[in-house]
Amino acid sequence: MSKLIPDIFALIIKELDNDYNTLFRCLLVNKLWCKLTIPILWKDCLSHNSKPISHEKNISLIKILFSFLSEESKNLLIMNEINLSFIQTQTPLFNYISYCKSIITFDVTEVIKNCFESPLSQNQKNIIDEEFYDMVFDKCSYLNRLGIFHKLCYKKYDMVNFMKLKDNLSNLVELTCTQYIDERIFYNLAEICVNIKKLELRETLTLGYSTKTMDGLHLVKLPKLLKLRVCHLTEVKELIQNTSGYLKTIDIHNQFAKKNITEDIIQIVIAIYQNCPKLEHLCIPFVDTIDDALGDLLVHCNQLEYIQIYGGFPSDESLNGDVILKILSKSTSKKLERIEMKGSWKFSVDPLKEFLNDLKERNYSLYFKFGLNYDCLNEEFSSIIQNFVDDNVLRINPLDYL
């Protein structure tokens, strides 16, 4: 019974995952509750995606974490004229760093420079970064979320070193990265990470234009992937083909790319309906000649609940909403309840009425939201929309959101 009670408390406290105010109160109950709560509060300490953190708290965090540096690392920093007087001298009550489960968008040098009166040289920054992340990977034996950005792409973390991190990374379920990553890293991750359920590929926006592409995705096999979000189209088709049919969410955001993406998008759509029978959520750009491929997707993906189509290629003036309505009418999913069309779409009255009447005949109620070319907005159009809102065919009036 004495062992059962702490286990029950642990399950209860775990349910308070994002309720930070309550978790902080749990710290003060007694020693047992404090011991059970600390790991939950510290699991995302290096992940700024989960909860924004103030400048002052960032500095306090660094002071605590740097107290876990080895004496060898501290001596190396001192030898390179890096002042460590900011480090907390008192031994921490808990091994906080060992509770860390995710590393995403944490820039240690950006935080640590605020602990110094004088600026850091680039060499000092590099040393701090390397020693800090060496310590993190040494202490954190179980990571489940990782963002691989430039800070984690030193030469020292090449193929061999990533393999040394096999025990740390084998339990990853979420991976986020940019296109500025050596493709060899993907080769390694394909060997190590077999439990990934969410993959996010980001395209870094800069003032200049970069032709750097993300190669090596065709090497990655993610049999348990549930969610994919990409901003870069290179090898996405191959990546989808290398999943095992479990993908439920796919977001393709490519509005900053060149206009010659039509064939890429069509091939991705084909790969989706051939490999993603459990798809529930889809965000896809509208391109010319997508009609057949998107129509086939709506026939084959009969678990689809939400689809977002955004315009931009071609230019907004030629976004033909009638084409999309005709395609959407092919959907075989009885679960499709939300459709959003972003952009300046043109609708004709008759195709719109035909689409909505078809929904009405099937006793269908739809959340339908769209951007509208104002040339289409007139009294007749508004009246048609309102009539179908009154008949509960449309759950909202999309014109209220223009």
PDB file of N, CA and C in Angstrom, residues 42-122:
ATOM      1  N   TRP A  42      10.333  20.460 -14.903  1.00  0.00           N
ATOM      2  CA  TRP A  42      11.627  20.634 -15.565  1.00  0.00           C
ATOM      3  C   TRP A  42      11.748  19.898 -16.898  1.00  0.00           C
ATOM      4  N   LYS A  43      10.749  19.132 -17.285  1.00  0.00           N
ATOM      5  CA  LYS A  43      10.897  18.320 -18.500  1.00  0.00           C
ATOM      6  C   LYS A  43      11.006  19.174 -19.762  1.00  0.00           C
ATOM      7  N   ASP A  44      10.438  20.381 -19.763  1.00  0.00           N
ATOM      8  CA  ASP A  44      10.504  21.255 -20.938  1.00  0.00           C
ATOM      9  C   ASP A  44      11.343  22.503 -20.675  1.00  0.00           C
ATOM     10  N   CYS A  45      12.305  22.404 -19.774  1.00  0.00           N
ATOM     11  CA  CYS A  45      13.082  23.590 -19.393  1.00  0.00           C
ATOM     12  C   CYS A  45      13.890  24.155 -20.563  1.00  0.00           C
ATOM     13  N   LEU A  46      14.224  23.339 -21.563  1.00  0.00           N
ATOM     14  CA  LEU A  46      14.983  23.803 -22.728  1.00  0.00           C
ATOM     15  C   LEU A  46      14.121  23.839 -23.980  1.00  0.00           C
ATOM     16  N   SER A  47      12.834  23.946 -23.783  1.00  0.00           N
ATOM     17  CA  SER A  47      11.911  24.003 -24.917  1.00  0.00           C
ATOM     18  C   SER A  47      11.060  25.247 -24.809  1.00  0.00           C
ATOM     19  N   HIS A  48      11.364  26.252 -25.622  1.00  0.00           N
ATOM     20  CA  HIS A  48      10.613  27.499 -25.560  1.00  0.00           C
ATOM     21  C   HIS A  48       9.363  27.466 -26.414  1.00  0.00           C
ATOM     22  N   ASN A  49       9.077  26.315 -27.040  1.00  0.00           N
ATOM     23  CA  ASN A  49       7.832  26.175 -27.783  1.00  0.00           C
ATOM     24  C   ASN A  49       6.670  25.872 -26.851  1.00  0.00           C
ATOM     25  N   SER A  50       6.971  25.303 -25.704  1.00  0.00           N
ATOM     26  CA  SER A  50       5.904  24.856 -24.818  1.00  0.00           C
ATOM     27  C   SER A  50       5.351  25.985 -23.952  1.00  0.00           C
ATOM     28  N   LYS A  51       6.218  26.872 -23.489  1.00  0.00           N
ATOM     29  CA  LYS A  51       5.766  27.964 -22.620  1.00  0.00           C
ATOM     30  C   LYS A  51       6.777  29.104 -22.689  1.00  0.00           C
ATOM     31  N   PRO A  52       6.328  30.319 -23.076  1.00  0.00           N
ATOM     32  CA  PRO A  52       7.259  31.449 -23.114  1.00  0.00           C
ATOM     33  C   PRO A  52       7.877  31.685 -21.744  1.00  0.00           C
ATOM     34  N   ILE A  53       9.121  32.135 -21.735  1.00  0.00           N
ATOM     35  CA  ILE A  53       9.822  32.333 -20.477  1.00  0.00           C
ATOM     36  C   ILE A  53      10.440  33.724 -20.461  1.00  0.00           C
ATOM     37  N   SER A  54      10.400  34.380 -19.312  1.00  0.00           N
ATOM     38  CA  SER A  54      10.881  35.750 -19.211  1.00  0.00           C
ATOM     39  C   SER A  54      12.402  35.797 -19.216  1.00  0.00           C
ATOM     40  N   HIS A  55      12.919  36.988 -19.461  1.00  0.00           N
ATOM     41  CA  HIS A  55      14.370  37.197 -19.489  1.00  0.00           C
ATOM     42  C   HIS A  55      14.987  36.840 -18.135  1.00  0.00           C
ATOM     43  N   GLU A  56      14.366  37.255 -17.054  1.00  0.00           N
ATOM     44  CA  GLU A  56      14.906  36.991 -15.721  1.00  0.00           C
ATOM     45  C   GLU A  56      14.916  35.494 -15.410  1.00  0.00           C
ATOM     46  N   LYS A  57      13.864  34.805 -15.802  1.00  0.00           N
ATOM     47  CA  LYS A  57      13.801  33.362 -15.550  1.00  0.00           C
ATOM     48  C   LYS A  57      14.830  32.616 -16.389  1.00  0.00           C
ATOM     49  N   ASN A  58      15.085  33.122 -17.596  1.00  0.00           N
ATOM     50  CA  ASN A  58      16.113  32.513 -18.438  1.00  0.00           C
ATOM     51  C   ASN A  58      17.472  32.555 -17.753  1.00  0.00           C
ATOM     52  N   ILE A  59      17.798  33.697 -17.176  1.00  0.00           N
ATOM     53  CA  ILE A  59      19.087  33.848 -16.495  1.00  0.00           C
ATOM     54  C   ILE A  59      19.155  32.927 -15.278  1.00  0.00           C
ATOM     55  N   SER A  60      18.069  32.854 -14.511  1.00  0.00           N
ATOM     56  CA  SER A  60      18.038  31.946 -13.357  1.00  0.00           C
ATOM     57  C   SER A  60      18.216  30.500 -13.800  1.00  0.00           C
ATOM     58  N   LEU A  61      17.596  30.166 -14.920  1.00  0.00           N
ATOM     59  CA  LEU A  61      17.713  28.810 -15.452  1.00  0.00           C
ATOM     60  C   LEU A  61      19.159  28.478 -15.805  1.00  0.00           C
ATOM     61  N   ILE A  62      19.834  29.407 -16.485  1.00  0.00           N
ATOM     62  CA  ILE A  62      21.230  29.193 -16.880  1.00  0.00           C
ATOM     63  C   ILE A  62      22.129  29.039 -15.658  1.00  0.00           C
ATOM     64  N   LYS A  63      21.902  29.840 -14.640  1.00  0.00           N
ATOM     65  CA  LYS A  63      22.722  29.761 -13.424  1.00  0.00           C
ATOM     66  C   LYS A  63      22.629  28.377 -12.792  1.00  0.00           C
ATOM     67  N   ILE A  64      21.432  27.812 -12.807  1.00  0.00           N
ATOM     68  CA  ILE A  64      21.252  26.474 -12.229  1.00  0.00           C
ATOM     69  C   ILE A  64      21.869  25.406 -13.122  1.00  0.00           C
ATOM     70  N   LEU A  65      21.583  25.477 -14.419  1.00  0.00           N
ATOM     71  CA  LEU A  65      22.047  24.423 -15.328  1.00  0.00           C
ATOM     72  C   LEU A  65      23.565  24.379 -15.439  1.00  0.00           C
ATOM     73  N   PHE A  66      24.205  25.548 -15.414  1.00  0.00           N
ATOM     74  CA  PHE A  66      25.661  25.567 -15.536  1.00  0.00           C
ATOM     75  C   PHE A  66      26.351  25.031 -14.284  1.00  0.00           C
ATOM     76  N   SER A  67      25.611  24.930 -13.197  1.00  0.00           N
ATOM     77  CA  SER A  67      26.205  24.340 -11.994  1.00  0.00           C
ATOM     78  C   SER A  67      26.427  22.839 -12.167  1.00  0.00           C
ATOM     79  N   PHE A  68      25.831  22.252 -13.204  1.00  0.00           N
ATOM     80  CA  PHE A  68      26.007  20.826 -13.475  1.00  0.00           C
ATOM     81  C   PHE A  68      27.174  20.545 -14.415  1.00  0.00           C
ATOM     82  N   LEU A  69      27.872  21.582 -14.867  1.00  0.00           N
ATOM     83  CA  LEU A  69      29.049  21.371 -15.714  1.00  0.00           C
ATOM     84  C   LEU A  69      30.125  20.610 -14.944  1.00  0.00           C
ATOM     85  N   SER A  70      30.844  19.774 -15.638  1.00  0.00           N
ATOM     86  CA  SER A  70      31.951  19.057 -15.004  1.00  0.00           C
ATOM     87  C   SER A  70      33.077  20.032 -14.686  1.00  0.00           C
ATOM     88  N   GLU A  71      33.959  19.642 -13.780  1.00  0.00           N
ATOM     89  CA  GLU A  71      35.099  20.491 -13.447  1.00  0.00           C
ATOM     90  C   GLU A  71      35.981  20.713 -14.668  1.00  0.00           C
ATOM     91  N   GLU A  72      36.087  19.706 -15.497  1.00  0.00           N
ATOM     92  CA  GLU A  72      36.886  19.829 -16.723  1.00  0.00           C
ATOM     93  C   GLU A  72      36.310  20.899 -17.643  1.00  0.00           C
ATOM     94  N   SER A  73      34.999  20.916 -17.798  1.00  0.00           N
ATOM     95  CA  SER A  73      34.353  21.923 -18.643  1.00  0.00           C
ATOM     96  C   SER A  73      34.505  23.318 -18.051  1.00  0.00           C
ATOM     97  N   LYS A  74      34.336  23.410 -16.740  1.00  0.00           N
ATOM     98  CA  LYS A  74      34.493  24.708 -16.087  1.00  0.00           C
ATOM     99  C   LYS A  74      35.904  25.245 -16.279  1.00  0.00           C
ATOM    100  N   ASN A  75      36.896  24.383 -16.129  1.00  0.00           N
ATOM    101  CA  ASN A  75      38.293  24.808 -16.314  1.00  0.00           C
ATOM    102  C   ASN A  75      38.548  25.266 -17.744  1.00  0.00           C
ATOM    103  N   LEU A  76      37.935  24.573 -18.705  1.00  0.00           N
ATOM    104  CA  LEU A  76      38.096  24.967 -20.106  1.00  0.00           C
ATOM    105  C   LEU A  76      37.512  26.356 -20.350  1.00  0.00           C
ATOM    106  N   LEU A  77      36.363  26.618 -19.770  1.00  0.00           N
ATOM    107  CA  LEU A  77      35.742  27.935 -19.923  1.00  0.00           C
ATOM    108  C   LEU A  77      36.603  29.016 -19.280  1.00  0.00           C
ATOM    109  N   ILE A  78      37.129  28.724 -18.105  1.00  0.00           N
ATOM    110  CA  ILE A  78      37.981  29.699 -17.409  1.00  0.00           C
ATOM    111  C   ILE A  78      39.251  29.970 -18.201  1.00  0.00           C
ATOM    112  N   MET A  79      39.840  28.916 -18.773  1.00  0.00           N
ATOM    113  CA  MET A  79      41.055  29.072 -19.583  1.00  0.00           C
ATOM    114  C   MET A  79      40.812  29.963 -20.798  1.00  0.00           C
ATOM    115  N   ASN A  80      39.575  30.017 -21.252  1.00  0.00           N
ATOM    116  CA  ASN A  80      39.228  30.858 -22.400  1.00  0.00           C
ATOM    117  C   ASN A  80      38.608  32.183 -21.956  1.00  0.00           C
ATOM    118  N   GLU A  81      38.947  32.568 -20.719  1.00  0.00           N
ATOM    119  CA  GLU A  81      38.571  33.874 -20.164  1.00  0.00           C
ATOM    120  C   GLU A  81      37.061  34.085 -20.122  1.00  0.00           C
ATOM    121  N   ILE A  82      36.363  33.017 -19.813  1.00  0.00           N
ATOM    122  CA  ILE A  82      34.914  33.105 -19.645  1.00  0.00           C
ATOM    123  C   ILE A  82      34.617  33.120 -18.156  1.00  0.00           C
ATOM    124  N   ASN A  83      34.043  34.193 -17.706  1.00  0.00           N
ATOM    125  CA  ASN A  83      33.783  34.404 -16.287  1.00  0.00           C
ATOM    126  C   ASN A  83      32.612  33.527 -15.827  1.00  0.00           C
ATOM    127  N   LEU A  84      32.862  32.694 -14.837  1.00  0.00           N
ATOM    128  CA  LEU A  84      31.824  31.793 -14.334  1.00  0.00           C
ATOM    129  C   LEU A  84      31.288  32.211 -12.975  1.00  0.00           C
ATOM    130  N   SER A  85      31.485  33.443 -12.632  1.00  0.00           N
ATOM    131  CA  SER A  85      31.039  33.906 -11.314  1.00  0.00           C
ATOM    132  C   SER A  85      29.517  33.891 -11.174  1.00  0.00           C
ATOM    133  N   PHE A  86      28.821  33.838 -12.304  1.00  0.00           N
ATOM    134  CA  PHE A  86      27.356  33.840 -12.261  1.00  0.00           C
ATOM    135  C   PHE A  86      26.788  32.482 -11.848  1.00  0.00           C
ATOM    136  N   ILE A  87      27.604  31.429 -11.916  1.00  0.00           N
ATOM    137  CA  ILE A  87      27.110  30.081 -11.642  1.00  0.00           C
ATOM    138  C   ILE A  87      26.697  29.945 -10.182  1.00  0.00           C
ATOM    139  N   GLN A  88      25.590  29.283  -9.961  1.00  0.00           N
ATOM    140  CA  GLN A  88      25.108  29.035  -8.603  1.00  0.00           C
ATOM    141  C   GLN A  88      26.102  28.140  -7.865  1.00  0.00           C
ATOM    142  N   THR A  89      26.589  28.596  -6.730  1.00  0.00           N
ATOM    143  CA  THR A  89      27.610  27.837  -5.987  1.00  0.00           C
ATOM    144  C   THR A  89      27.002  26.753  -5.109  1.00  0.00           C
ATOM    145  N   GLN A  90      25.795  26.987  -4.631  1.00  0.00           N
ATOM    146  CA  GLN A  90      25.142  25.991  -3.780  1.00  0.00           C
ATOM    147  C   GLN A  90      24.726  24.776  -4.610  1.00  0.00           C
ATOM    148  N   THR A  91      24.973  23.589  -4.108  1.00  0.00           N
ATOM    149  CA  THR A  91      24.606  22.362  -4.816  1.00  0.00           C
ATOM    150  C   THR A  91      23.087  22.255  -4.922  1.00  0.00           C
ATOM    151  N   PRO A  92      22.551  22.083  -6.129  1.00  0.00           N
ATOM    152  CA  PRO A  92      21.094  21.977  -6.297  1.00  0.00           C
ATOM    153  C   PRO A  92      20.525  20.787  -5.533  1.00  0.00           C
ATOM    154  N   LEU A  93      19.288  20.916  -5.080  1.00  0.00           N
ATOM    155  CA  LEU A  93      18.644  19.845  -4.325  1.00  0.00           C
ATOM    156  C   LEU A  93      18.301  18.651  -5.211  1.00  0.00           C
ATOM    157  N   PHE A  94      18.060  18.922  -6.498  1.00  0.00           N
ATOM    158  CA  PHE A  94      17.701  17.862  -7.434  1.00  0.00           C
ATOM    159  C   PHE A  94      18.627  17.907  -8.643  1.00  0.00           C
ATOM    160  N   ASN A  95      18.731  16.786  -9.327  1.00  0.00           N
ATOM    161  CA  ASN A  95      19.493  16.729 -10.575  1.00  0.00           C
ATOM    162  C   ASN A  95      18.576  17.198 -11.711  1.00  0.00           C
ATOM    163  N   TYR A  96      18.301  18.503 -11.711  1.00  0.00           N
ATOM    164  CA  TYR A  96      17.273  19.062 -12.589  1.00  0.00           C
ATOM    165  C   TYR A  96      17.484  18.723 -14.064  1.00  0.00           C
ATOM    166  N   ILE A  97      18.720  18.822 -14.529  1.00  0.00           N
ATOM    167  CA  ILE A  97      18.990  18.640 -15.948  1.00  0.00           C
ATOM    168  C   ILE A  97      18.612  17.236 -16.419  1.00  0.00           C
ATOM    169  N   SER A  98      18.652  16.264 -15.529  1.00  0.00           N
ATOM    170  CA  SER A  98      18.326  14.883 -15.918  1.00  0.00           C
ATOM    171  C   SER A  98      16.845  14.715 -16.235  1.00  0.00           C
ATOM    172  N   TYR A  99      16.013  15.669 -15.782  1.00  0.00           N
ATOM    173  CA  TYR A  99      14.580  15.579 -16.033  1.00  0.00           C
ATOM    174  C   TYR A  99      14.190  16.153 -17.395  1.00  0.00           C
ATOM    175  N   CYS A 100      15.105  16.810 -18.060  1.00  0.00           N
ATOM    176  CA  CYS A 100      14.814  17.451 -19.347  1.00  0.00           C
ATOM    177  C   CYS A 100      14.447  16.395 -20.392  1.00  0.00           C
ATOM    178  N   LYS A 101      13.302  16.578 -21.038  1.00  0.00           N
ATOM    179  CA  LYS A 101      12.835  15.627 -22.051  1.00  0.00           C
ATOM    180  C   LYS A 101      12.778  16.239 -23.447  1.00  0.00           C
ATOM    181  N   SER A 102      12.997  17.536 -23.565  1.00  0.00           N
ATOM    182  CA  SER A 102      12.905  18.165 -24.881  1.00  0.00           C
ATOM    183  C   SER A 102      13.892  19.314 -24.998  1.00  0.00           C
ATOM    184  N   ILE A 103      14.444  19.471 -26.190  1.00  0.00           N
ATOM    185  CA  ILE A 103      15.342  20.587 -26.502  1.00  0.00           C
ATOM    186  C   ILE A 103      14.858  21.205 -27.802  1.00  0.00           C
ATOM    187  N   ILE A 104      14.251  22.383 -27.711  1.00  0.00           N
ATOM    188  CA  ILE A 104      13.726  23.052 -28.898  1.00  0.00           C
ATOM    189  C   ILE A 104      13.944  24.557 -28.767  1.00  0.00           C
ATOM    190  N   THR A 105      14.552  25.137 -29.782  1.00  0.00           N
ATOM    191  CA  THR A 105      14.749  26.591 -29.904  1.00  0.00           C
ATOM    192  C   THR A 105      15.359  27.230 -28.664  1.00  0.00           C
ATOM    193  N   PHE A 106      16.296  26.569 -28.028  1.00  0.00           N
ATOM    194  CA  PHE A 106      16.961  27.169 -26.867  1.00  0.00           C
ATOM    195  C   PHE A 106      18.345  27.650 -27.279  1.00  0.00           C
ATOM    196  N   ASP A 107      18.563  28.962 -27.251  1.00  0.00           N
ATOM    197  CA  ASP A 107      19.836  29.564 -27.648  1.00  0.00           C
ATOM    198  C   ASP A 107      20.594  29.952 -26.384  1.00  0.00           C
ATOM    199  N   VAL A 108      21.487  29.084 -25.955  1.00  0.00           N
ATOM    200  CA  VAL A 108      22.163  29.285 -24.681  1.00  0.00           C
ATOM    201  C   VAL A 108      23.035  30.533 -24.685  1.00  0.00           C
ATOM    202  N   THR A 109      23.731  30.823 -25.798  1.00  0.00           N
ATOM    203  CA  THR A 109      24.613  31.997 -25.816  1.00  0.00           C
ATOM    204  C   THR A 109      23.813  33.291 -25.794  1.00  0.00           C
ATOM    205  N   GLU A 110      22.618  33.277 -26.373  1.00  0.00           N
ATOM    206  CA  GLU A 110      21.778  34.471 -26.354  1.00  0.00           C
ATOM    207  C   GLU A 110      21.367  34.808 -24.926  1.00  0.00           C
ATOM    208  N   VAL A 111      21.125  33.758 -24.136  1.00  0.00           N
ATOM    209  CA  VAL A 111      20.752  33.960 -22.735  1.00  0.00           C
ATOM    210  C   VAL A 111      21.969  34.303 -21.889  1.00  0.00           C
ATOM    211  N   ILE A 112      23.044  33.566 -22.106  1.00  0.00           N
ATOM    212  CA  ILE A 112      24.196  33.682 -21.216  1.00  0.00           C
ATOM    213  C   ILE A 112      24.942  35.009 -21.386  1.00  0.00           C
ATOM    214  N   LYS A 113      24.848  35.610 -22.554  1.00  0.00           N
ATOM    215  CA  LYS A 113      25.560  36.878 -22.753  1.00  0.00           C
ATOM    216  C   LYS A 113      25.025  37.959 -21.817  1.00  0.00           C
ATOM    217  N   ASN A 114      23.793  37.775 -21.344  1.00  0.00           N
ATOM    218  CA  ASN A 114      23.214  38.724 -20.400  1.00  0.00           C
ATOM    219  C   ASN A 114      23.774  38.559 -18.994  1.00  0.00           C
ATOM    220  N   CYS A 115      24.540  37.488 -18.786  1.00  0.00           N
ATOM    221  CA  CYS A 115      25.181  37.271 -17.487  1.00  0.00           C
ATOM    222  C   CYS A 115      26.555  37.929 -17.426  1.00  0.00           C
ATOM    223  N   PHE A 116      27.016  38.491 -18.532  1.00  0.00           N
ATOM    224  CA  PHE A 116      28.353  39.071 -18.596  1.00  0.00           C
ATOM    225  C   PHE A 116      28.275  40.578 -18.794  1.00  0.00           C
ATOM    226  N   GLU A 117      29.237  41.255 -18.213  1.00  0.00           N
ATOM    227  CA  GLU A 117      29.307  42.700 -18.393  1.00  0.00           C
ATOM    228  C   GLU A 117      29.929  43.066 -19.735  1.00  0.00           C
ATOM    229  N   SER A 118      30.804  42.208 -20.241  1.00  0.00           N
ATOM    230  CA  SER A 118      31.450  42.464 -21.528  1.00  0.00           C
ATOM    231  C   SER A 118      30.960  41.452 -22.557  1.00  0.00           C
ATOM    232  N   PRO A 119      30.963  41.826 -23.851  1.00  0.00           N
ATOM    233  CA  PRO A 119      30.473  40.911 -24.888  1.00  0.00           C
ATOM    234  C   PRO A 119      31.371  39.695 -25.060  1.00  0.00           C
ATOM    235  N   LEU A 120      30.798  38.624 -25.564  1.00  0.00           N
ATOM    236  CA  LEU A 120      31.533  37.392 -25.817  1.00  0.00           C
ATOM    237  C   LEU A 120      32.058  37.368 -27.247  1.00  0.00           C
ATOM    238  N   SER A 121      33.255  36.826 -27.420  1.00  0.00           N
ATOM    239  CA  SER A 121      33.783  36.628 -28.770  1.00  0.00           C
ATOM    240  C   SER A 121      33.096  35.417 -29.393  1.00  0.00           C
ATOM    241  N   GLN A 122      33.218  35.280 -30.712  1.00  0.00           N
ATOM    242  CA  GLN A 122      32.597  34.145 -31.379  1.00  0.00           C
ATOM    243  C   GLN A 122      33.189  32.828 -30.894  1.00  0.00           C
TER     244      GLN A 122
END
